[in-house]
Amino acid sequence: MSAVRYTVRGVVQGVGFRPFVYRLARRLGLSGRVVNSDEGVLIDVAGPQEALETFERSLRDEAPPLARIDAVERGPSSFEGDDFVIAASERTGEAVTLICPDVAVCDECAAEFEDPDDRRFHYPFINCTNCGPRYSIIQGTPYDRPATSMAVFEMCPDCRAEYEDPMDRRFHAQPNACPVCGPGLTLVVPWPAGGPAELLTGRRYVRLPERFDALGPADAARRLLRLGAIVGVKGLGGFHLAANALDAETVRALREKKDRPAKPFALMCRSLEAARAVAEATPEEEALLASPWAPIVLLRKRSEPEVRLPESIAPRNAYVGVMLPYTPVHRLLFEDGLEHLIMTSANPPGEPIVADLDEARERLPGVTRTFLDHDRGVVNRNDDSVTFIEAGRVMLGRRSRGYAPYPIDVPWPTADVFAAGTELKATFTFLTSGRAYVSPHLGDLDNRATLDLYEETVTRFRRWFRVEPDVIAHDLHPDYLATRFAEELSDREGLPLTGVQHHHAHTAAVMAENGFEGRVLGLALDGTGYGTDGTIWGCEFLDCGLAAFDRAGHLGTVQLPGGDTAIRHPYRVALAHLHAAGVEDLGAVATELFPMVPENERDLVVQQTEKSVGAVRTSSAGRLFDAVSAIAGVCHEISYEAQAAIEFESLVGERAGRTYPIEFTEDGVLVVDPGPIVRGALEDRRAGVEPSTIAAVFHATVVRFCAEAAERLAAARDLDSVALSGGVFQNRFLLRELIAALEERGLTPLVHRDVPTNDGGVSLGQAVVASDRARAGRLQRG
Ligand SMILES: [Zn+2]
Ligand SMILES: [Zn+2]
Ligand SMILES: [Zn+2]
């Protein structure tokens, strides 16, 4: 007989870890105790040596699905006794506990949910230690029911018995509830009791079925959805707007009401079979859809779908975002026949997702007055995460539900940092003890609502994860609200500030995620990022270390009149590029290519372009995609970010057998001349070449100039790894082909793993850059 103490660190609280330890010890005939503490889970076990060895192995091998074990430390124990017990939580003071993200309903709960004899049959808030809400309901740590929005519900005797039984799947399941004691649904409809039995759905009135009042809230909501209504549905981290995806008229009404003419809507499909009916899914994509994190997965639309969706769901897009019902509430919407729902986050563009009914009414007036509400509070808003799988890699487009606030490990010594992030797709990061706590996607930081959520979430993260920053990192753009927030925080607390160039941060994030501490060639293909020379960068070849970088190469700079305004009008970007490319008689070219633009507007833009009025100088890759997309006749005006590039990519079919001419100039810095590319596209357009061919040739051109420039710079600077980052790498053709082209040239491509390739990943990069500078003593007090 001997006794051992194990300290288990990682995500081990609120995930059924203690009952798992209890059952394991019982099975092996060991005595001892298990307790939650601030340092993790502490286990004392006593018994024969062989059983102890099996115990230690099984701690990792058989751990519950949601547990993430970072370390198991073994030490001496003075435990004596013959029983095994789960002891009360201990607070020792210092270390932080991790917070589990929200988890989709597990198979066991799903089976109970479908069982008419179960006491939770069709109960919309069924959960257990393996599933259910976590991050979205947490107010404070340690994670206990009184510190969640479940505190107001007192457990009934049946639920309490489960909660207190270590052998039960619901032992210490903090959100445990049932129809007797837990939260419930309410249908909020825009008419008084006994009022008119007609409802405005989309743009028409429908007569409600007989005895509609007698239906339960979920049944009634489902009935309304089938009739074509738009229903606000409260789920885990906030509200969605739900609508029948097969009803083209409702989809059109939703677009008009949300003022969202073209940006794709996400679909929720009843099952994998229902998803397969509309989209192609590989086994890896299906596994991701059905994973506990249940993100939106961008799937290729089927060319011969079994179920034909209206084109307006994701217009001129080769992909459609699909997710499965991840809460029991959602499952209720798919009873009897409904298979495909639009589920789009309820929020004004760029703002945070709406969290409660009052807010939904206030911030989304005129979209719907019909809501399926419930009374379990959303403490932390949490949008759906967006993922895609390309070149065998899972990539994130948006990191939120299911992923945040898991920390990302940074495998080298770190300083304590707050990194403020950037403007669009804002996130912030707290870095401490080798762990980066990246906030969930918060929205675009150009409005009050996002700024409020940003400030509130900063305060919470700081408290939960107990970070006292040594340094504050920010983007170089002086007008970003995140930059101003960083400056104010620095003033208030007397902390040093360090500015991190946008694409250096993009690259450093890739380095951190891949544990790559050396020098790397950062290839950032992006929309907009403030450069060290005051121009807007966005197609950059950076010789990067963690603390510093050298701009080794870039796309040639053009003058873009009107700056940010031009971004919404790709035809203006096209004219700027054509002008820079030396194309003569711009007025005539504008009339030829863009006859749909009103003549007076066109003339004005031509004049501004020729005189470079109010011009911003940019080397952006995103703008080159805009320009060529417009020249090819694909997209000349946009209503959402990157629309021209997305529609252009969607036209690419086969690999092109040629490229446009590629010319480099080398003068200390390698510059790719965009002129020959733009002129090549113009010639093709004039020759009547199909837009899909121009798209294919252009994509091949970008792949080639990136790969050739990378090869030259890597050789000249003795580098062998290329880190790919920036929003343009959401272009899957480009990502896939460039990875292959780099590998063909003997270079090692590094891509994102845990944070998005768009600006949602920038705060992580800022944090690791600032950390390295702080550790090298390269900071001055603010
Ligand atoms: Zn469960
Ligand atoms: Zn109960
Ligand atoms: Zn960026």
Coordinates of N, CA and C in Angstrom, one line a residue, residues 20 42 70 72 92 144 181 234 309 313 324 409 418 425 448 453 460 474 488 490 500 519 525 563 578 582 587 699:
F20 N -15.7 11.2 -12.6 CA -14.9 10.3 -13.4 C -13.8 9.7 -12.5
L42 N -7.3 18.2 -7.3 CA -6.3 17.4 -6.4 C -6.8 16.1 -6.1
D70 N -3.8 19.5 -19.2 CA -2.6 20.1 -19.6 C -1.4 19.5 -18.8
V72 N -0.4 16.5 -15.4 CA -0.7 15.7 -14.3 C 0.6 15.6 -13.5
T92 N -7.4 27.9 -2.6 CA -6.1 28.1 -2.1 C -5.6 29.5 -2.5
D144 N -19.6 27.5 -10.3 CA -20.5 26.9 -9.4 C -21.9 27.5 -9.7
C181 N -38.5 22.3 -12.4 CA -37.7 23.3 -11.7 C -36.9 24.3 -12.6
K234 N -34.2 32.5 -29.1 CA -33.1 32.6 -28.1 C -32.5 31.3 -27.9
L309 N -32.2 24.9 -52.6 CA -32.4 26.1 -51.8 C -32.5 27.4 -52.7
I313 N -29.9 32.6 -50.6 CA -29.4 32.3 -49.2 C -27.9 32.7 -49.2
L324 N -25.5 22.2 -37.3 CA -26.6 21.3 -36.8 C -27.2 21.9 -35.6
D409 N -2.2 27.8 -26.1 CA -0.9 27.7 -25.5 C 0.2 28.4 -26.3
F418 N -1.8 42.8 -22.2 CA -3.1 43.0 -22.8 C -2.9 43.5 -24.2
K425 N -13.9 42.8 -36.9 CA -13.9 41.4 -36.3 C -13.0 41.5 -35.1
R448 N -21.0 52.0 -30.8 CA -21.0 52.1 -29.4 C -21.3 50.7 -28.8
L453 N -19.6 46.2 -25.3 CA -19.3 44.8 -25.0 C -17.8 44.5 -24.9
R460 N -14.2 41.4 -17.5 CA -14.4 40.1 -17.0 C -13.2 39.2 -17.2
H474 N -1.0 47.5 -29.1 CA -2.1 48.0 -29.9 C -1.6 48.1 -31.4
E488 N -5.8 54.8 -23.4 CA -6.5 55.3 -22.1 C -6.1 54.3 -21.0
S490 N -3.4 52.6 -20.7 CA -2.0 52.9 -20.3 C -1.9 54.1 -19.5
V500 N 2.2 47.6 -32.6 CA 2.6 46.4 -33.4 C 2.0 46.5 -34.7
R519 N 13.0 32.8 -37.1 CA 12.6 33.8 -38.1 C 11.8 33.1 -39.2
L525 N -1.6 38.4 -46.9 CA -2.5 38.9 -47.9 C -3.8 39.4 -47.3
G563 N -10.2 56.7 -50.4 CA -9.8 55.7 -49.3 C -10.9 54.7 -49.0
L578 N -6.1 50.6 -62.9 CA -5.9 50.8 -64.3 C -5.1 52.0 -64.6
G582 N -1.0 52.5 -66.1 CA -0.7 53.3 -67.3 C -1.7 53.2 -68.4
G587 N -11.4 57.8 -68.9 CA -12.8 58.0 -69.1 C -13.5 57.0 -70.0
H699 N -6.3 34.0 -60.2 CA -5.9 33.3 -59.0 C -4.6 32.6 -59.2

